Amino acid sequence: MPNYSEEIKAIAQANSLEALEAFIQQQREADPDYSLPFRGLFRAAADWNADKIAVYCLEHGQPVFDGVMTGVVVNESFAVYRVLIERKAVDINYYVPWYGDILGTFAFSGKIDWVGFCLEHGADPNRNVISDGLRPLACAAGTGNMEMVDLMLEYGARLEGSYALVEAALFGHMEIVKHLLAMGADIDEVGIEGPPGDEGYQYMGSPLHHAATHGLTEIALYLIDAGANVRLMDPMGRTAEDLALKNNHTEILDALRRKMNPVEK
C-alpha cells in the first residue's frame, strides 16, 4: 500500500500548492526540523494525477522511483506522466515492475491517447514486452483497434516476432487479421503465452490453432483459404484438426479435412 498520510493524500487530491505550503508551515510551527516526506508526496501525486504536486517534487530534487510509475499506471495519471516525460525526469521506455513499459501497458488496455503520446515522444515499440510476454503491437492487435495498430506500424513496430497476428485471431478481430496478413505477417507464426522462460505451452499456437480451439469459424475459414499450414503442430504436438475435434467445432473441422484431403476432380 502507498505510504503517505491522510494530509498528504488530501493535498494531492486537491492538487494544490497553496494547501501544500500551508501544511508545511503548520508542521514547522510545531517542529522547526520538520522534513517533508517527498517520496510519499510524489507517490500521492501519481496516485491522484496531481501534476502541480509532481512538478513541486521534481523541482525539489526528488527523483522518480518505481512507486511513482506504478501509481501512474494503476491510476492512469496522464497529467503526471506528461510532466515526467516533458521534464525528462523519466525515460520514455521505463519498465514498470509487474506491468511493463507505459506504451505496451496502455496499448493492452486500448488507450490510444497514451499510445500516441508515448510514440510521439520516442517510445520504442520493439524494445520491451509487458508482463504477458507480448510486444506493444500485439497488445494493440488484441484490442481490435485498427488506428492503434497502424500507429504502431507507422512508428516502426516490427511484425516479425510480434505475435500480433496471433492476438488478432485469438480475440476474433477479422479486419486486423486481414490487415496484418496484407502487411506481410507470418500466417503460421506461433504465439507466446507468458513471459519468456515461463511460457504456458498448452495455450500457445498459430492463428489457426486458436481459431480452431475457440470456434472462430470465420477467421479459421479465412486462414485456411489464405494458405495457413493445416498440418502445423502447436508446442503440445496438436494440429488445428485435433483442436477443432476436441472442442466440437464441426464446421472448422470439416474445412480442415477438406483442405488436407482434397477431392480429385
mmCIF file of C-alpha atoms in Angstrom:
data_model
loop_
_atom_site.group_PDB
_atom_site.id
_atom_site.type_symbol
_atom_site.label_atom_id
_atom_site.label_comp_id
_atom_site.label_asym_id
_atom_site.label_seq_id
_atom_site.Cartn_x
_atom_site.Cartn_y
_atom_site.Cartn_z
ATOM 1 C CA MET A 1 0.000 0.000 0.000
ATOM 2 C CA PRO A 2 1.200 3.581 -0.674
ATOM 3 C CA ASN A 3 2.941 5.057 2.354
ATOM 4 C CA TYR A 4 1.600 8.548 2.926
ATOM 5 C CA SER A 5 -0.632 10.294 5.428
ATOM 6 C CA GLU A 6 -4.227 11.396 5.021
ATOM 7 C CA GLU A 7 -2.999 15.007 4.996
ATOM 8 C CA ILE A 8 -0.663 14.295 2.084
ATOM 9 C CA LYS A 9 -3.453 12.435 0.323
ATOM 10 C CA ALA A 10 -5.795 15.408 0.675
ATOM 11 C CA ILE A 11 -3.155 17.774 -0.714
ATOM 12 C CA ALA A 12 -2.639 15.516 -3.739
ATOM 13 C CA GLN A 13 -6.378 15.140 -4.294
ATOM 14 C CA ALA A 14 -6.698 18.938 -4.331
ATOM 15 C CA ASN A 15 -3.533 19.291 -6.443
ATOM 16 C CA SER A 16 -2.966 22.499 -4.513
ATOM 17 C CA LEU A 17 0.410 24.126 -3.920
ATOM 18 C CA GLU A 18 -1.259 26.546 -1.529
ATOM 19 C CA ALA A 19 -2.525 23.664 0.575
ATOM 20 C CA LEU A 20 0.933 22.093 0.489
ATOM 21 C CA GLU A 21 2.666 25.283 1.638
ATOM 22 C CA ALA A 22 0.109 25.749 4.410
ATOM 23 C CA PHE A 23 0.672 22.173 5.559
ATOM 24 C CA ILE A 24 4.462 22.628 5.614
ATOM 25 C CA GLN A 25 4.144 25.858 7.572
ATOM 26 C CA GLN A 26 1.828 24.203 10.099
ATOM 27 C CA GLN A 27 4.204 21.289 10.584
ATOM 28 C CA ARG A 28 7.236 23.556 11.055
ATOM 29 C CA GLU A 29 5.457 25.670 13.607
ATOM 30 C CA ALA A 30 5.120 22.503 15.660
ATOM 31 C CA ASP A 31 8.560 21.153 14.736
ATOM 32 C CA PRO A 32 11.155 23.522 13.221
ATOM 33 C CA ASP A 33 13.122 20.495 11.965
ATOM 34 C CA TYR A 34 10.180 19.007 10.090
ATOM 35 C CA SER A 35 11.197 17.445 6.768
ATOM 36 C CA LEU A 36 8.598 16.932 4.061
ATOM 37 C CA PRO A 37 8.252 13.221 3.099
ATOM 38 C CA PHE A 38 8.930 13.730 -0.593
ATOM 39 C CA ARG A 39 8.679 10.066 -1.585
ATOM 40 C CA GLY A 40 5.222 9.789 -0.076
ATOM 41 C CA LEU A 41 4.207 13.118 -1.596
ATOM 42 C CA PHE A 42 5.423 12.056 -5.041
ATOM 43 C CA ARG A 43 3.606 8.742 -4.843
ATOM 44 C CA ALA A 44 0.431 10.545 -3.766
ATOM 45 C CA ALA A 45 0.799 12.905 -6.717
ATOM 46 C CA ALA A 46 0.978 9.886 -9.037
ATOM 47 C CA ASP A 47 -1.990 8.202 -7.388
ATOM 48 C CA TRP A 48 -4.215 11.279 -7.700
ATOM 49 C CA ASN A 49 -2.910 12.659 -11.010
ATOM 50 C CA ALA A 50 -1.684 15.802 -9.247
ATOM 51 C CA ASP A 51 0.633 17.327 -11.826
ATOM 52 C CA LYS A 52 1.335 20.505 -9.829
ATOM 53 C CA ILE A 53 2.464 18.429 -6.863
ATOM 54 C CA ALA A 54 4.589 16.254 -9.145
ATOM 55 C CA VAL A 55 6.323 19.353 -10.516
ATOM 56 C CA TYR A 56 6.946 20.534 -6.948
ATOM 57 C CA CYS A 57 8.612 17.219 -6.111
ATOM 58 C CA LEU A 58 10.830 17.362 -9.186
ATOM 59 C CA GLU A 59 11.813 20.971 -8.561
ATOM 60 C CA HIS A 60 12.880 19.999 -5.052
ATOM 61 C CA GLY A 61 15.148 17.238 -6.305
ATOM 62 C CA GLN A 62 13.019 14.156 -5.729
ATOM 63 C CA PRO A 63 13.822 11.530 -8.385
ATOM 64 C CA VAL A 64 11.241 9.240 -9.946
ATOM 65 C CA PHE A 65 11.071 5.751 -8.435
ATOM 66 C CA ASP A 66 9.111 2.568 -9.152
ATOM 67 C CA GLY A 67 6.302 3.513 -6.797
ATOM 68 C CA VAL A 68 5.620 6.715 -8.725
ATOM 69 C CA MET A 69 5.440 4.856 -12.021
ATOM 70 C CA THR A 70 3.214 2.185 -10.504
ATOM 71 C CA GLY A 71 0.887 4.950 -9.336
ATOM 72 C CA VAL A 72 0.842 6.413 -12.837
ATOM 73 C CA VAL A 73 -0.102 3.053 -14.356
ATOM 74 C CA VAL A 74 -2.653 1.910 -11.800
ATOM 75 C CA ASN A 75 -4.442 5.264 -11.678
ATOM 76 C CA GLU A 76 -3.947 6.230 -15.342
ATOM 77 C CA SER A 77 -2.402 9.514 -14.237
ATOM 78 C CA PHE A 78 -1.778 11.061 -17.625
ATOM 79 C CA ALA A 79 -1.160 14.630 -16.448
ATOM 80 C CA VAL A 80 1.595 13.437 -14.104
ATOM 81 C CA TYR A 81 3.130 11.224 -16.766
ATOM 82 C CA ARG A 82 3.189 14.129 -19.209
ATOM 83 C CA VAL A 83 5.116 16.178 -16.647
ATOM 84 C CA LEU A 84 7.628 13.378 -16.084
ATOM 85 C CA ILE A 85 8.298 12.950 -19.794
ATOM 86 C CA GLU A 86 8.315 16.608 -20.809
ATOM 87 C CA ARG A 87 10.714 17.428 -17.966
ATOM 88 C CA LYS A 88 12.852 14.417 -18.903
ATOM 89 C CA ALA A 89 12.523 13.069 -15.390
ATOM 90 C CA VAL A 90 11.998 9.512 -16.615
ATOM 91 C CA ASP A 91 12.916 7.501 -19.698
ATOM 92 C CA ILE A 92 10.012 7.023 -22.109
ATOM 93 C CA ASN A 93 10.825 3.273 -22.176
ATOM 94 C CA TYR A 94 10.910 2.938 -18.363
ATOM 95 C CA TYR A 95 9.907 -0.599 -17.386
ATOM 96 C CA VAL A 96 7.388 -0.614 -14.543
ATOM 97 C CA PRO A 97 7.733 -3.783 -12.426
ATOM 98 C CA TRP A 98 4.796 -6.191 -12.829
ATOM 99 C CA TYR A 99 3.400 -4.178 -15.737
ATOM 100 C CA GLY A 100 5.923 -3.377 -18.471
ATOM 101 C CA ASP A 101 6.606 -0.112 -20.227
ATOM 102 C CA ILE A 102 3.912 2.537 -20.470
ATOM 103 C CA LEU A 103 3.481 2.047 -24.222
ATOM 104 C CA GLY A 104 2.732 -1.659 -24.003
ATOM 105 C CA THR A 105 0.678 -1.392 -20.843
ATOM 106 C CA PHE A 106 -1.724 1.145 -22.304
ATOM 107 C CA ALA A 107 -1.776 -0.477 -25.728
ATOM 108 C CA PHE A 108 -3.001 -3.605 -23.930
ATOM 109 C CA SER A 109 -5.869 -1.622 -22.378
ATOM 110 C CA GLY A 110 -6.684 0.134 -25.656
ATOM 111 C CA LYS A 111 -5.766 3.695 -24.600
ATOM 112 C CA ILE A 112 -4.749 5.279 -27.893
ATOM 113 C CA ASP A 113 -4.131 8.714 -26.342
ATOM 114 C CA TRP A 114 -1.408 7.218 -24.151
ATOM 115 C CA VAL A 115 -0.023 5.191 -27.046
ATOM 116 C CA GLY A 116 0.148 8.220 -29.328
ATOM 117 C CA PHE A 117 1.851 10.319 -26.646
ATOM 118 C CA CYS A 118 4.469 7.640 -25.990
ATOM 119 C CA LEU A 119 5.271 7.109 -29.660
ATOM 120 C CA GLU A 120 5.441 10.840 -30.358
ATOM 121 C CA HIS A 121 7.933 11.189 -27.514
ATOM 122 C CA GLY A 122 10.238 8.443 -28.732
ATOM 123 C CA ALA A 123 8.983 5.212 -27.197
ATOM 124 C CA ASP A 124 10.430 2.158 -28.933
ATOM 125 C CA PRO A 125 7.627 -0.268 -29.850
ATOM 126 C CA ASN A 126 10.151 -3.106 -30.237
ATOM 127 C CA ARG A 127 12.098 -2.706 -27.007
ATOM 128 C CA ASN A 128 10.004 -4.124 -24.185
ATOM 129 C CA VAL A 129 7.331 -6.711 -23.528
ATOM 130 C CA ILE A 130 4.547 -6.429 -20.986
ATOM 131 C CA SER A 131 4.055 -8.994 -18.257
ATOM 132 C CA ASP A 132 2.225 -11.464 -20.519
ATOM 133 C CA GLY A 133 5.210 -11.636 -22.875
ATOM 134 C CA LEU A 134 3.580 -9.514 -25.583
ATOM 135 C CA ARG A 135 5.052 -6.622 -27.519
ATOM 136 C CA PRO A 136 3.033 -3.404 -27.908
ATOM 137 C CA LEU A 137 1.948 -4.217 -31.473
ATOM 138 C CA ALA A 138 0.425 -7.496 -30.320
ATOM 139 C CA CYS A 139 -1.324 -5.678 -27.478
ATOM 140 C CA ALA A 140 -2.811 -3.233 -29.974
ATOM 141 C CA ALA A 141 -3.890 -6.033 -32.316
ATOM 142 C CA GLY A 142 -5.607 -7.825 -29.450
ATOM 143 C CA THR A 143 -7.809 -4.794 -28.806
ATOM 144 C CA GLY A 144 -9.056 -4.726 -32.407
ATOM 145 C CA ASN A 145 -8.137 -1.049 -32.711
ATOM 146 C CA MET A 146 -7.010 -0.580 -36.327
ATOM 147 C CA GLU A 147 -5.909 3.004 -35.729
ATOM 148 C CA MET A 148 -3.636 1.900 -32.912
ATOM 149 C CA VAL A 149 -2.188 -0.948 -34.973
ATOM 150 C CA ASP A 150 -1.399 1.413 -37.843
ATOM 151 C CA LEU A 151 0.116 3.940 -35.443
ATOM 152 C CA MET A 152 2.450 1.271 -34.087
ATOM 153 C CA LEU A 153 3.479 0.245 -37.591
ATOM 154 C CA GLU A 154 3.984 3.881 -38.602
ATOM 155 C CA TYR A 155 6.432 4.305 -35.727
ATOM 156 C CA GLY A 156 8.445 1.246 -36.669
ATOM 157 C CA ALA A 157 6.864 -1.682 -34.852
ATOM 158 C CA ARG A 158 8.123 -4.928 -36.394
ATOM 159 C CA LEU A 159 5.611 -7.555 -37.444
ATOM 160 C CA GLU A 160 8.106 -10.409 -37.313
ATOM 161 C CA GLY A 161 8.162 -11.961 -33.871
ATOM 162 C CA SER A 162 5.483 -9.617 -32.537
ATOM 163 C CA TYR A 163 2.691 -12.249 -32.287
ATOM 164 C CA ALA A 164 0.294 -9.522 -33.431
ATOM 165 C CA LEU A 165 -1.499 -11.776 -35.909
ATOM 166 C CA VAL A 166 -1.915 -14.446 -33.249
ATOM 167 C CA GLU A 167 -3.504 -11.949 -30.851
ATOM 168 C CA ALA A 168 -5.815 -10.556 -33.530
ATOM 169 C CA ALA A 169 -7.016 -14.051 -34.404
ATOM 170 C CA LEU A 170 -7.323 -15.151 -30.784
ATOM 171 C CA PHE A 171 -9.665 -12.254 -29.996
ATOM 172 C CA GLY A 172 -11.672 -12.576 -33.194
ATOM 173 C CA HIS A 173 -10.639 -9.380 -34.962
ATOM 174 C CA MET A 174 -11.064 -10.360 -38.589
ATOM 175 C CA GLU A 175 -10.219 -6.976 -40.112
ATOM 176 C CA ILE A 176 -6.984 -6.809 -38.137
ATOM 177 C CA VAL A 177 -6.126 -10.349 -39.267
ATOM 178 C CA LYS A 178 -6.641 -9.390 -42.922
ATOM 179 C CA HIS A 179 -4.705 -6.161 -42.495
ATOM 180 C CA LEU A 180 -1.696 -7.782 -40.842
ATOM 181 C CA LEU A 181 -1.554 -10.523 -43.450
ATOM 182 C CA ALA A 182 -1.621 -7.861 -46.175
ATOM 183 C CA MET A 183 1.276 -6.146 -44.370
ATOM 184 C CA GLY A 184 3.307 -9.364 -44.514
ATOM 185 C CA ALA A 185 2.633 -11.090 -41.197
ATOM 186 C CA ASP A 186 3.583 -14.774 -40.970
ATOM 187 C CA ILE A 187 0.322 -16.693 -41.172
ATOM 188 C CA ASP A 188 1.824 -19.651 -39.286
ATOM 189 C CA GLU A 189 3.548 -17.722 -36.511
ATOM 190 C CA VAL A 190 3.177 -19.472 -33.155
ATOM 191 C CA GLY A 191 2.443 -17.001 -30.387
ATOM 192 C CA ILE A 192 3.639 -16.830 -26.825
ATOM 193 C CA GLU A 193 1.764 -17.246 -23.566
ATOM 194 C CA GLY A 194 3.502 -15.850 -20.518
ATOM 195 C CA PRO A 195 6.908 -14.247 -20.049
ATOM 196 C CA PRO A 196 9.962 -15.759 -21.768
ATOM 197 C CA GLY A 197 11.223 -18.697 -19.731
ATOM 198 C CA ASP A 198 7.833 -19.302 -18.142
ATOM 199 C CA GLU A 199 5.629 -19.971 -21.141
ATOM 200 C CA GLY A 200 2.349 -21.844 -20.867
ATOM 201 C CA TYR A 201 2.849 -24.201 -23.805
ATOM 202 C CA GLN A 202 -0.654 -25.636 -23.611
ATOM 203 C CA TYR A 203 -2.012 -22.223 -24.623
ATOM 204 C CA MET A 204 0.442 -21.461 -27.427
ATOM 205 C CA GLY A 205 -0.365 -21.856 -31.087
ATOM 206 C CA SER A 206 -0.716 -20.290 -34.516
ATOM 207 C CA PRO A 207 -3.674 -18.102 -35.517
ATOM 208 C CA LEU A 208 -5.353 -21.175 -36.994
ATOM 209 C CA HIS A 209 -4.792 -23.213 -33.818
ATOM 210 C CA HIS A 210 -6.526 -20.514 -31.773
ATOM 211 C CA ALA A 211 -9.387 -20.137 -34.216
ATOM 212 C CA ALA A 212 -9.929 -23.902 -34.192
ATOM 213 C CA THR A 213 -9.794 -24.016 -30.390
ATOM 214 C CA HIS A 214 -12.241 -21.195 -29.792
ATOM 215 C CA GLY A 215 -14.650 -21.843 -32.641
ATOM 216 C CA LEU A 216 -13.818 -18.655 -34.542
ATOM 217 C CA THR A 217 -15.259 -20.051 -37.733
ATOM 218 C CA GLU A 218 -14.985 -17.006 -39.981
ATOM 219 C CA ILE A 219 -11.356 -16.451 -39.090
ATOM 220 C CA ALA A 220 -10.489 -20.144 -39.339
ATOM 221 C CA LEU A 221 -12.011 -20.455 -42.810
ATOM 222 C CA TYR A 222 -10.249 -17.299 -43.944
ATOM 223 C CA LEU A 223 -6.888 -18.530 -42.679
ATOM 224 C CA ILE A 224 -7.357 -21.900 -44.358
ATOM 225 C CA ASP A 225 -8.187 -20.227 -47.675
ATOM 226 C CA ALA A 226 -5.245 -17.834 -47.228
ATOM 227 C CA GLY A 227 -2.801 -20.728 -47.049
ATOM 228 C CA ALA A 228 -2.299 -21.475 -43.367
ATOM 229 C CA ASN A 229 -0.478 -24.752 -42.762
ATOM 230 C CA VAL A 230 -3.273 -27.080 -41.675
ATOM 231 C CA ARG A 231 -0.811 -29.768 -40.581
ATOM 232 C CA LEU A 232 1.256 -27.484 -38.336
ATOM 233 C CA MET A 233 1.577 -28.728 -34.758
ATOM 234 C CA ASP A 234 1.444 -26.494 -31.722
ATOM 235 C CA PRO A 235 4.085 -26.830 -28.936
ATOM 236 C CA MET A 236 1.994 -29.658 -27.436
ATOM 237 C CA GLY A 237 2.001 -31.598 -30.706
ATOM 238 C CA ARG A 238 -1.611 -30.823 -31.646
ATOM 239 C CA THR A 239 -2.842 -29.830 -35.074
ATOM 240 C CA ALA A 240 -5.742 -27.494 -35.789
ATOM 241 C CA GLU A 241 -7.759 -30.615 -36.665
ATOM 242 C CA ASP A 242 -7.076 -32.069 -33.218
ATOM 243 C CA LEU A 243 -8.178 -28.855 -31.537
ATOM 244 C CA ALA A 244 -11.333 -28.453 -33.613
ATOM 245 C CA LEU A 245 -12.270 -32.087 -32.934
ATOM 246 C CA LYS A 246 -11.609 -31.777 -29.200
ATOM 247 C CA ASN A 247 -13.789 -28.680 -28.947
ATOM 248 C CA ASN A 248 -16.522 -29.932 -31.282
ATOM 249 C CA HIS A 249 -16.219 -27.144 -33.850
ATOM 250 C CA THR A 250 -17.551 -29.179 -36.743
ATOM 251 C CA GLU A 251 -17.608 -26.557 -39.493
ATOM 252 C CA ILE A 252 -13.944 -25.766 -38.902
ATOM 253 C CA LEU A 253 -13.131 -29.475 -38.647
ATOM 254 C CA ASP A 254 -14.821 -30.196 -41.968
ATOM 255 C CA ALA A 255 -12.949 -27.340 -43.670
ATOM 256 C CA LEU A 256 -9.621 -28.566 -42.322
ATOM 257 C CA ARG A 257 -10.268 -32.113 -43.507
ATOM 258 C CA ARG A 258 -11.284 -30.900 -46.954
ATOM 259 C CA LYS A 259 -8.045 -28.949 -47.155
ATOM 260 C CA MET A 260 -5.962 -31.935 -46.044
ATOM 261 C CA ASN A 261 -7.774 -34.397 -48.252
ATOM 262 C CA PRO A 262 -8.977 -32.558 -51.353
ATOM 263 C CA VAL A 263 -11.353 -34.420 -53.604
ATOM 264 C CA GLU A 264 -9.793 -35.003 -57.005
ATOM 265 C CA LYS A 265 -11.879 -33.799 -59.927
#
